[in-house]
Amino acid sequence: MRQSDSASDWEIKTAIRPIAALGRFTLGAGRRAFSMLGRMSLLFGEALCCTAKGLIVPAQRIRRDALMAQMVRVGVRAVPIVILAQMAIGMILTLQMFPKLDEFGQPEQLATINAIAGFRELGPFLTALVLCGFAGASIAAELGTMVTAEEIEALQASALNPVRFLVVPRLLATVIMTTMLTVIADVVMIASGMLTAVKLGIDSDIYFQLTLEAVDIMSFATGLIKAAVFGLLIGLIACFLGLSVKPWQGSQGVGRATTNAVVYGIVAIIVADAVFTLIFYSYGLFD
Amino acid sequence: MEAGKSPIIEVRRLTKSFGTQRVLEAISLDVYPGEVMVVIGGSGCGKSTLLRHLIGSLPPDQGSIKMFGAEITTMSEAEINKIRKRFGVVFQSGALFNSLSVGENVALPLREHTQLDASTIETMVKIKLELVGLRQHLDKMPAMLSGGMKKRAGLARAIALDPQILFYDEPTSGLDPVTAAEIDQLIVDLTRKLNVTSMVVTHQMDSAFTIAHRMCMLDSGRILKIGPRQEFESLRGSNPDQLHGEQDRLVRQFLRGDAQGPITERRTAGGYEDDLLKISLRHDV
Ligand SMILES: Nc1ncnc2c1ncn2[C@@H]1O[C@H](COP(=O)(O)OP(=O)(O)OP(=O)(O)O)[C@@H](O)[C@H]1O
Ligand SMILES: [Mg+2]
C-alpha cells in the first residue's frame, strides 16, 4: 500500500518536473526582462537629464564635434543600403499590386498605395532595421570594448560621466539619423514606385498628382515620429547592452552584447511599430 | 610620517568579497601628505582592488575610506567627482581613450574641468607629454603605441590637472630599465617639488626601494606588514634564522624574490591530492 503510494507520488513528480521547470524558466526570464527594462529606463532618464543640462548649463554643453562624429558613423555608411532597399521595395510593391489594380480598372491607384505604405510604414520601419544592424551593433561593440579596456573606469576616475560623454551623443545621433534617413527612404520609394509605374504605362503626371493627394502631413509626420522613436530604441538598447558588459567577460561579453543589441533592437522596433499603429488608428489619425 | 600631520588618505577596516572570495579583509592604512606609499604583494592578492576602492569605482562591503578628511564611501556621484578632480590615476593597462589621439587624451580633463582656452591647453598637453617623453607622439592614436608608451601616456593624462594625490597601478612594469628609472625619477620629483602624495602598486622591488617612503605588503587580502622603507630594507638583508615571526619570513622571501621559503611552502602544502580528488568527484555528479 505504502509502496504504491510513493510510486504514484513519484509518477506525479516526474510528470510535473518539466512543467515546473518551464514555470521557473518563465519566471526567471520575466524577472530578468523586467529588471533590464527598469535599468534601461534609468539609463534613459539619466541621458535625458544630461541632455537637458547640456542645453542649459554652458559648462556641460553637448560637444558638437562628438555629436557630428557619431552622426557620420551611425548614418553615412547606411545610406546606400537604405536607398537600395527602398528602391527594391518600391519596385516590388508596384509590380505585385499592378495586376489586381489593373483588373479593377484603377492602375493609377498604385501611387496611393505606394505613398501610404512608404510614408507610414516601410520608410521608417526598413530604415530602422538597417540602422539597427549598422549602428546598434557597432555602438554596443564599441562601448563593450571600452568597458573591458578599463576606459569607462578611467572616464569615471577623471570625474567624467560616461552617460553624458558617451551615451548622449550616440542617442542623439541614432535619433537624428534614423529620422533623416527615413526622409531619404520615403523619397526613394516614391521615385522608384513612380519609375516602375511609368514603365507599366501609367501617366507620370497622374501618378504624381495622386501621390501628393495621398501624402497628407499626418502620414509624413507620424512616419517621422515613428522613426525618431525607433532610433531612440536602437541607441538606448545598444548603449545599455554595451555598458552592461562586465570587465571580466572579455571579448565573449562584447560579442554577446553586439548580437543582443541587434536582436533586441529588432524586437523592440517591431513591438513599438505595432503599438504606434494601434494608437494612431484608435485615435483615428488617418480617417 | 611626521607626527602631527593628519592623513590625506585614511582607510579603516576595508572589507570586500567577490561572491564567496574574500579579496580584502579589514584593511586599515594611512597615507600622509607628501609621502610615497608603495604597496607590494603577490599577483591576485588584491592590490588593484584596493586602488579601485580608493578612486571610488568599487563600493566596499564594509569599512570606511576618508580622503582629504571626507568619507567617500557614502558620497553621491557628484560629490565624489569633486574629490576625483583632485587625484589622478595611472591604470595597470594604461586605459587610454582609444578613440582619441594621445594629445587629446591628455587634453580631455583640461578641456572638461578647466576654463582654459585652446592654446593654453595645447601648451600644457605638450608640457605633460614632454615629462613622460612622448611629445613627438602627440598625434598618434593609442592603438599605435607600445605597451610601455601607453602607460606613459596614461601617466601624462593622470597629471594633466596637477592632482594632489596620484595612484599608480604598476607604472613601471613592462617598461625598459631606463624608462622605468625615468618614471621612478618622475614620481620622486612630483613628490618633492610639487608635494604630490603618491600611492604606488608595484612588483619591481628596486623601483619600490627607490621611491618609497613607506611600504605596505598585502597577502591574500590582509596587510602583512606596513612601515617605513628602512624596515623593509633591513628585513630584506636580514638572516632568516634571526626572524621569529612567520610574517617577517614571508615578507623577506617576497622582497628577495627567493624561489624557496614560506610562500612557496604554503602554496604546495594546500592539500594538493585532496584537491585533485575533489575535481574528479565533481565530474561524477
Ligand atoms: N570584478 C571582479 N569580480 C570577481 N573577482 C574579482 C574581480 N576583480 C578582482 N577579482 C579577484 O580578486 C582578486 C584580487 O584581484 P586584484 O586585481 O586586486 O589583484 P592584484 O593584486 O592587482 O594582482 P596583479 O598583481 O596580478 O595585478 C583576484 O583573485 C581576482 O580574481
Ligand atoms: Mg593588479
XYZ file of C-alpha atoms and ligand atoms in Angstrom:
604
model
C 0.000 0.000 0.000
C 2.595 2.433 1.116
C 4.819 1.432 -1.745
C 2.223 2.103 -4.403
C 1.523 5.479 -2.796
C 5.068 6.552 -3.123
C 5.209 5.157 -6.632
C 2.319 7.324 -7.757
C 3.912 10.232 -5.897
C 6.996 9.693 -7.937
C 4.983 9.478 -11.131
C 3.299 12.765 -10.384
C 6.596 14.369 -9.553
C 8.137 13.195 -12.807
C 5.151 14.400 -14.758
C 5.270 17.801 -13.098
C 9.008 18.313 -13.359
C 9.089 19.684 -16.923
C 6.132 21.949 -16.203
C 7.787 23.233 -13.052
C 10.999 23.783 -14.962
C 9.131 25.671 -17.647
C 7.438 27.775 -14.978
C 10.716 28.533 -13.285
C 12.302 29.431 -16.589
C 9.429 31.756 -17.498
C 9.525 33.446 -14.103
C 13.289 33.827 -14.322
C 13.163 35.218 -17.840
C 10.321 37.531 -16.863
C 12.190 38.806 -13.851
C 15.322 39.384 -15.930
C 13.342 41.195 -18.616
C 11.700 43.465 -16.038
C 14.953 44.220 -14.307
C 16.538 45.010 -17.673
C 13.667 47.293 -18.656
C 13.974 49.029 -15.304
C 17.701 49.622 -15.622
C 17.272 50.730 -19.217
C 14.664 53.287 -18.139
C 17.108 54.588 -15.545
C 19.757 54.991 -18.229
C 17.227 56.804 -20.412
C 16.284 59.085 -17.527
C 19.891 59.937 -16.848
C 20.538 60.554 -20.544
C 17.524 62.904 -20.646
C 18.833 64.765 -17.600
C 22.275 65.114 -19.159
C 20.788 66.316 -22.446
C 18.652 68.898 -20.647
C 21.642 70.084 -18.619
C 23.720 70.150 -21.783
C 21.234 72.572 -23.336
C 21.098 74.846 -20.289
C 24.435 74.728 -18.437
C 27.262 76.075 -20.640
C 29.965 74.024 -18.885
C 28.102 70.794 -19.624
C 27.171 71.575 -23.210
C 26.976 68.714 -25.646
C 30.126 68.715 -27.730
C 29.271 69.387 -31.318
C 32.280 67.524 -32.747
C 31.397 64.383 -30.763
C 27.801 64.558 -31.997
C 28.889 65.100 -35.598
C 31.324 62.195 -35.416
C 28.577 59.920 -34.133
C 26.078 61.085 -36.754
C 28.540 60.336 -39.533
C 29.379 56.984 -38.033
C 25.737 55.994 -37.477
C 24.225 57.290 -40.668
C 26.527 57.755 -43.587
C 27.538 54.171 -44.192
C 23.900 53.090 -44.036
C 22.733 55.490 -46.780
C 23.484 53.214 -49.792
C 21.810 50.224 -48.139
C 18.714 52.234 -47.253
C 18.482 53.567 -50.790
C 18.939 50.110 -52.286
C 16.318 48.543 -50.000
C 13.756 51.258 -50.664
C 14.310 51.155 -54.415
C 13.701 47.414 -54.394
C 10.631 47.686 -52.162
C 9.103 50.436 -54.302
C 9.577 48.355 -57.433
C 8.380 45.097 -55.858
C 5.252 46.612 -54.363
C 4.361 48.275 -57.655
C 4.863 45.132 -59.705
C 2.885 42.993 -57.279
C -0.046 45.370 -56.927
C -0.344 46.301 -60.599
C -2.245 43.245 -61.983
C -5.018 43.391 -59.365
C -5.422 47.153 -59.597
C -5.463 46.864 -63.368
C -8.236 44.281 -63.054
C -10.255 46.792 -61.004
C -9.559 49.348 -63.695
C -7.657 51.695 -61.379
C -3.952 51.045 -62.010
C -3.093 54.650 -61.179
C -4.040 53.936 -57.542
C -0.577 52.389 -57.306
C 0.500 55.892 -56.369
C -1.798 55.949 -53.349
C -0.701 52.546 -52.157
C 2.979 53.340 -52.537
C 2.625 56.659 -50.788
C 0.698 55.346 -47.809
C 2.757 52.205 -47.368
C 6.014 54.086 -47.824
C 5.451 57.116 -45.651
C 3.527 55.480 -42.846
C 5.241 52.141 -42.585
C 8.003 50.936 -44.867
C 10.144 54.082 -44.812
C 10.633 54.300 -41.049
C 10.485 50.549 -40.470
C 13.078 49.434 -43.009
C 15.381 52.331 -42.229
C 15.258 51.416 -38.564
C 16.021 47.760 -39.297
C 19.029 48.681 -41.428
C 20.332 51.141 -38.822
C 19.794 48.583 -36.086
C 22.214 46.278 -37.870
C 24.676 49.051 -38.628
C 24.625 51.400 -35.689
C 23.204 49.207 -32.927
C 25.828 46.536 -33.390
C 28.726 48.927 -33.703
C 27.710 51.045 -30.696
C 27.275 48.004 -28.450
C 30.600 46.546 -29.569
C 32.407 49.832 -29.085
C 31.058 50.534 -25.593
C 31.550 46.915 -24.533
C 35.163 47.047 -25.626
C 35.615 50.290 -23.720
C 34.384 48.550 -20.579
C 36.818 45.663 -20.953
C 39.707 48.047 -21.673
C 39.035 49.906 -18.379
C 38.196 53.017 -20.428
C 34.865 53.550 -18.688
C 36.525 53.256 -15.312
C 39.165 55.735 -16.435
C 36.431 58.165 -17.514
C 34.787 57.907 -14.121
C 38.109 58.295 -12.339
C 38.615 61.509 -14.329
C 35.281 62.730 -12.948
C 33.660 62.427 -16.383
C 30.182 60.964 -16.591
C 30.036 58.164 -19.202
C 26.346 58.865 -19.819
C 26.916 62.497 -20.669
C 30.079 61.709 -22.507
C 29.275 58.573 -24.468
C 25.561 57.800 -24.294
C 24.072 61.226 -25.043
C 25.880 61.844 -28.358
C 25.135 58.300 -29.512
C 21.439 58.536 -28.618
C 21.058 61.911 -30.302
C 22.879 60.578 -33.349
C 20.679 57.496 -33.735
C 17.509 59.582 -33.290
C 18.560 62.269 -35.758
C 19.994 59.890 -38.335
C 17.061 57.462 -38.297
C 14.743 60.405 -38.901
C 16.877 61.902 -41.659
C 17.409 58.586 -43.408
C 13.670 57.957 -43.245
C 13.099 61.130 -45.284
C 15.543 59.825 -47.871
C 13.878 56.406 -47.796
C 10.430 57.948 -48.349
C 11.614 59.913 -51.367
C 13.470 56.956 -52.878
C 10.481 54.671 -52.533
C 8.108 57.109 -54.184
C 10.560 57.714 -57.010
C 11.193 54.038 -57.565
C 7.477 53.238 -57.484
C 6.825 56.024 -59.956
C 9.512 54.879 -62.388
C 8.171 51.329 -62.319
C 4.598 52.534 -62.738
C 5.543 54.697 -65.718
C 7.200 51.670 -67.310
C 3.899 49.826 -66.778
C 2.149 52.547 -68.775
C 0.770 54.870 -66.085
C 0.954 58.570 -66.795
C 3.593 60.211 -64.627
C 1.578 63.421 -64.100
C -1.394 61.486 -62.791
C 0.865 59.386 -60.573
C 2.469 62.490 -59.144
C -0.906 64.145 -58.579
C -2.276 61.097 -56.732
C 0.882 60.833 -54.622
C 0.502 64.421 -53.484
C -3.135 63.768 -52.598
C -2.301 60.615 -50.647
C 0.590 62.028 -48.659
C -1.050 64.251 -46.122
C 1.062 65.933 -43.493
C -0.234 63.382 -40.989
C 1.264 60.386 -42.771
C 4.569 62.148 -43.165
C 4.699 63.399 -39.560
C 3.645 60.145 -37.915
C 6.237 58.325 -40.022
C 8.944 60.641 -38.767
C 7.785 60.371 -35.152
C 7.980 56.625 -35.502
C 11.449 56.880 -36.997
C 12.665 59.039 -34.117
C 11.363 56.582 -31.542
C 12.880 53.638 -33.427
C 16.200 55.490 -33.456
C 15.943 56.114 -29.741
C 15.261 52.418 -29.095
C 18.212 51.346 -31.248
C 20.591 53.717 -29.480
C 19.296 53.080 -25.982
C 19.391 49.290 -26.271
C 22.862 49.340 -27.835
C 24.293 51.738 -25.225
C 22.695 49.811 -22.390
C 23.926 46.411 -23.532
C 27.400 47.742 -24.333
C 27.811 49.372 -20.927
C 26.386 46.263 -19.213
C 29.364 44.168 -20.327
C 31.432 43.303 -17.270
C 35.214 43.757 -17.479
C 35.899 40.092 -16.773
C 33.551 38.901 -19.560
C 36.133 39.982 -22.097
C 35.619 39.578 -25.821
C 32.901 36.981 -25.262
C 30.814 39.509 -23.374
C 31.342 42.062 -26.128
C 30.232 39.551 -28.752
C 27.083 38.706 -26.865
C 26.233 42.360 -26.296
C 26.643 43.024 -30.020
C 24.336 40.220 -31.130
C 21.804 41.063 -28.441
C 21.805 44.723 -29.478
C 20.654 43.700 -32.953
C 18.155 41.054 -31.820
C 16.579 43.095 -29.010
C 16.645 46.137 -31.242
C 14.658 44.411 -33.983
C 12.133 43.050 -31.473
C 11.747 46.480 -29.878
C 11.223 48.132 -33.274
C 8.505 45.636 -34.238
C 6.709 45.941 -30.899
C 6.907 49.731 -30.957
C 5.615 49.727 -34.535
C 2.581 47.662 -33.538
C 1.894 49.899 -30.543
C 2.140 53.036 -32.683
C -0.197 51.654 -35.308
C -2.755 50.734 -32.641
C -2.554 54.189 -31.096
C -2.731 56.072 -34.405
C -5.700 54.101 -35.661
C -7.608 54.002 -32.388
C -7.335 57.804 -32.233
C -8.483 57.918 -35.816
C -5.499 59.904 -37.042
C -5.872 58.530 -40.557
C -9.655 58.703 -41.013
C 55.047 60.141 8.513
C 55.880 63.220 10.521
C 53.957 63.408 13.754
C 51.158 65.930 13.907
C 50.155 65.723 10.238
C 46.752 64.270 9.623
C 46.494 61.579 6.935
C 45.353 62.565 3.431
C 44.022 59.026 2.877
C 42.576 57.120 5.797
C 41.344 53.546 5.271
C 39.643 51.713 8.128
C 38.681 48.038 8.232
C 38.002 47.929 4.493
C 36.444 44.587 3.538
C 35.367 43.316 0.139
C 34.272 39.961 -1.256
C 33.529 38.935 -4.825
C 30.956 36.182 -4.431
C 32.455 33.851 -1.851
C 36.013 35.022 -2.412
C 37.208 37.423 0.271
C 39.549 39.787 -1.589
C 40.138 42.459 1.054
C 39.940 41.659 4.736
C 39.759 44.528 7.230
C 42.458 46.669 5.615
C 43.461 49.722 7.618
C 46.121 52.128 6.460
C 47.009 55.807 6.433
C 48.830 57.807 3.819
C 50.238 61.175 4.840
C 50.554 64.271 2.654
C 53.710 64.362 0.562
C 54.748 60.749 1.052
C 55.121 57.888 -1.386
C 53.385 54.775 -0.145
C 54.326 51.653 -2.070
C 52.005 48.656 -1.983
C 53.540 45.296 -2.809
C 52.186 41.775 -2.793
C 51.760 38.667 -4.886
C 49.666 38.560 -8.040
C 45.966 38.425 -7.216
C 46.364 39.494 -3.586
C 44.003 42.452 -4.015
C 46.235 45.436 -4.772
C 44.264 46.669 -7.767
C 41.036 46.040 -5.874
C 42.292 48.242 -3.035
C 43.086 51.029 -5.517
C 39.650 50.685 -7.134
C 38.064 51.369 -3.754
C 40.216 54.424 -3.171
C 39.265 56.004 -6.518
C 35.598 55.366 -5.853
C 34.917 52.858 -8.621
C 34.101 49.940 -6.297
C 31.879 50.197 -3.227
C 33.229 48.379 -0.153
C 31.231 45.736 1.706
C 32.343 47.223 4.991
C 34.716 49.820 6.322
C 35.449 53.449 5.680
C 37.676 55.432 3.338
C 38.446 59.069 4.040
C 40.186 61.289 1.527
C 41.121 64.869 2.297
C 39.259 64.216 5.536
C 35.933 63.375 3.832
C 34.254 59.992 3.856
C 33.947 58.894 0.219
C 32.106 55.591 0.634
C 28.775 57.298 1.320
C 29.169 60.134 -1.170
C 26.913 60.784 -4.142
C 28.455 60.625 -7.611
C 28.506 64.432 -7.851
C 30.289 64.798 -4.518
C 32.854 62.142 -5.289
C 33.562 63.777 -8.657
C 34.767 66.857 -6.782
C 37.283 64.627 -4.995
C 38.230 62.873 -8.223
C 39.341 66.148 -9.798
C 41.984 66.352 -7.064
C 43.608 62.996 -7.769
C 44.981 61.212 -10.820
C 45.056 57.525 -11.656
C 47.535 55.563 -13.768
C 45.819 52.311 -14.679
C 47.562 48.973 -14.940
C 46.753 48.760 -18.671
C 47.011 52.478 -19.391
C 43.265 52.679 -20.118
C 43.668 55.398 -22.733
C 40.578 56.503 -24.612
C 41.138 54.634 -27.856
C 39.028 56.933 -29.994
C 41.158 59.960 -29.070
C 44.756 60.704 -30.009
C 47.416 60.757 -27.305
C 47.304 64.542 -27.150
C 43.502 64.592 -26.934
C 43.643 62.036 -24.136
C 45.759 64.406 -22.077
C 43.725 67.423 -23.151
C 40.381 65.903 -22.214
C 40.468 66.513 -18.431
C 41.783 70.030 -19.065
C 39.036 70.782 -21.559
C 36.288 69.397 -19.386
C 37.353 70.564 -15.938
C 39.036 73.898 -16.545
C 38.141 77.144 -18.311
C 41.479 77.310 -20.117
C 41.480 78.365 -23.776
C 42.545 76.009 -26.528
C 46.091 77.318 -26.999
C 46.863 77.163 -23.273
C 45.585 73.600 -23.178
C 47.784 72.722 -26.147
C 50.830 74.087 -24.365
C 50.007 72.195 -21.190
C 49.486 68.969 -23.118
C 52.948 69.368 -24.670
C 54.497 70.012 -21.244
C 52.903 66.916 -19.729
C 53.855 64.726 -22.670
C 57.427 66.018 -22.606
C 57.624 64.967 -18.944
C 56.934 61.361 -19.919
C 58.964 61.554 -23.146
C 56.066 61.323 -25.589
C 55.876 64.811 -27.081
C 56.735 63.574 -30.593
C 53.844 61.088 -30.400
C 51.160 63.678 -29.646
C 49.124 62.906 -32.762
C 49.328 59.117 -32.629
C 46.320 57.003 -31.750
C 46.660 54.817 -28.630
C 46.435 51.618 -30.675
C 49.662 52.628 -32.436
C 51.643 52.848 -29.182
C 53.646 50.127 -27.498
C 52.574 48.893 -24.070
C 55.140 50.998 -22.263
C 54.236 54.109 -24.254
C 50.569 53.601 -23.404
C 51.413 53.507 -19.742
C 53.437 56.700 -20.002
C 50.635 58.409 -21.913
C 48.292 57.301 -19.132
C 50.629 58.940 -16.645
C 50.625 62.162 -18.661
C 46.829 62.149 -18.576
C 46.801 61.448 -14.840
C 48.950 64.504 -14.087
C 47.079 66.774 -16.504
C 45.116 68.532 -13.768
C 48.104 68.771 -11.371
C 46.493 66.464 -8.827
C 47.351 66.373 -5.128
C 47.264 62.582 -4.986
C 48.415 60.135 -7.642
C 47.513 56.467 -7.728
C 49.746 54.253 -9.830
C 48.917 50.647 -10.656
C 52.222 49.084 -11.723
C 53.587 52.175 -13.501
C 56.918 50.605 -14.452
C 56.021 47.023 -15.315
C 56.652 46.270 -18.978
C 58.994 49.240 -19.382
C 62.649 49.040 -20.349
C 65.014 49.690 -17.424
C 65.936 53.208 -18.462
C 62.335 54.331 -18.986
C 61.362 52.626 -15.745
C 64.065 54.550 -13.907
C 62.832 57.749 -15.545
C 59.304 57.116 -14.349
C 60.610 56.437 -10.858
C 62.503 59.709 -11.019
C 59.331 61.451 -12.163
C 57.383 60.076 -9.197
C 60.124 61.263 -6.831
C 60.259 64.697 -8.493
C 56.495 65.179 -8.397
C 56.572 64.350 -4.713
C 59.499 66.557 -3.835
C 58.827 69.583 -6.000
C 55.038 69.680 -6.066
C 54.315 67.906 -2.797
C 52.169 65.301 -4.538
C 51.133 62.325 -2.424
C 51.545 59.009 -4.229
C 50.324 55.527 -3.714
C 52.147 53.090 -5.975
C 51.372 49.434 -6.594
C 54.404 47.690 -7.990
C 56.143 44.363 -8.478
C 59.518 45.962 -9.187
C 61.407 45.743 -5.901
C 64.288 48.014 -6.892
C 61.782 50.595 -8.052
C 59.872 50.205 -4.779
C 63.012 50.807 -2.733
C 63.944 53.812 -4.884
C 60.719 55.724 -4.473
C 59.091 54.564 -1.233
C 58.897 56.492 1.974
C 56.761 53.796 3.489
C 55.784 50.367 2.234
C 52.916 48.019 2.783
C 52.756 44.355 1.871
C 49.422 42.702 1.134
C 48.862 38.972 1.253
C 45.540 37.368 0.357
C 43.604 40.496 1.254
C 45.380 41.274 4.521
C 48.183 43.636 5.450
C 51.217 41.525 6.317
C 53.475 44.397 7.164
C 53.373 48.164 6.929
C 56.184 50.507 7.868
C 58.991 52.807 6.749
C 61.171 51.733 3.841
C 64.167 51.236 6.111
C 62.347 48.471 7.970
C 61.726 46.626 4.742
C 65.303 47.181 3.635
C 66.731 45.712 6.796
C 64.264 42.849 6.598
C 65.478 42.057 3.113
C 69.076 41.932 4.227
C 68.364 40.001 7.412
C 69.291 36.457 8.272
C 66.212 34.211 8.158
C 67.270 32.330 11.274
C 67.090 35.521 13.310
C 63.498 36.199 12.281
C 60.895 34.882 14.652
C 57.555 35.775 13.118
C 56.170 33.765 10.199
C 55.057 37.085 8.717
C 58.531 38.559 8.629
C 59.810 35.466 6.882
C 57.039 35.727 4.271
C 57.852 39.374 3.617
C 61.564 38.599 3.430
C 61.053 35.937 0.786
C 58.887 38.269 -1.264
C 61.346 41.158 -1.036
C 64.278 38.965 -2.069
C 62.304 37.102 -4.708
C 63.577 33.746 -3.406
C 62.222 30.602 -5.003
C 62.240 28.840 -1.665
C 60.607 29.993 1.525
C 57.326 30.121 3.422
C 55.309 31.454 0.448
C 56.244 28.524 -1.795
C 55.823 26.029 1.032
C 52.344 27.336 1.724
C 51.437 27.021 -1.935
C 52.494 23.361 -2.204
C 51.105 22.427 1.211
C 47.498 23.230 0.305
C 46.149 19.671 0.126
C 47.025 19.077 -3.497
C 45.888 15.450 -3.585
C 42.595 16.288 -1.893
C 42.076 18.954 -4.488
C 42.631 16.542 -7.355
C 40.220 14.076 -5.820
C 37.607 16.775 -5.405
C 37.832 17.620 -9.082
C 37.327 14.020 -10.166
C 34.349 13.747 -7.784
C 32.750 16.803 -9.268
C 32.926 15.224 -12.694
C 30.924 12.254 -11.449
C 27.980 14.339 -10.372
N 35.293 42.299 -10.550
C 35.741 41.143 -10.006
N 34.916 40.080 -9.859
C 35.344 38.933 -9.307
N 36.591 38.741 -8.847
C 37.463 39.748 -8.958
C 37.090 40.997 -9.546
N 38.164 41.817 -9.526
C 39.151 41.108 -8.951
N 38.745 39.860 -8.600
C 39.551 38.847 -7.914
O 40.124 39.450 -6.781
C 41.451 39.031 -6.598
C 42.360 40.226 -6.498
O 42.426 40.864 -7.737
P 43.325 42.148 -7.995
O 43.095 42.578 -9.394
O 43.073 43.139 -6.934
O 44.791 41.516 -7.844
P 46.186 42.266 -7.910
O 46.770 42.192 -6.557
O 46.045 43.605 -8.513
O 47.008 41.304 -8.884
P 48.068 41.701 -10.029
O 49.338 41.994 -9.324
O 48.183 40.475 -10.854
O 47.539 42.873 -10.777
C 41.771 38.104 -7.756
O 41.709 36.786 -7.252
C 40.693 38.336 -8.748
O 40.348 37.127 -9.388
Mg 46.527 44.487 -10.346
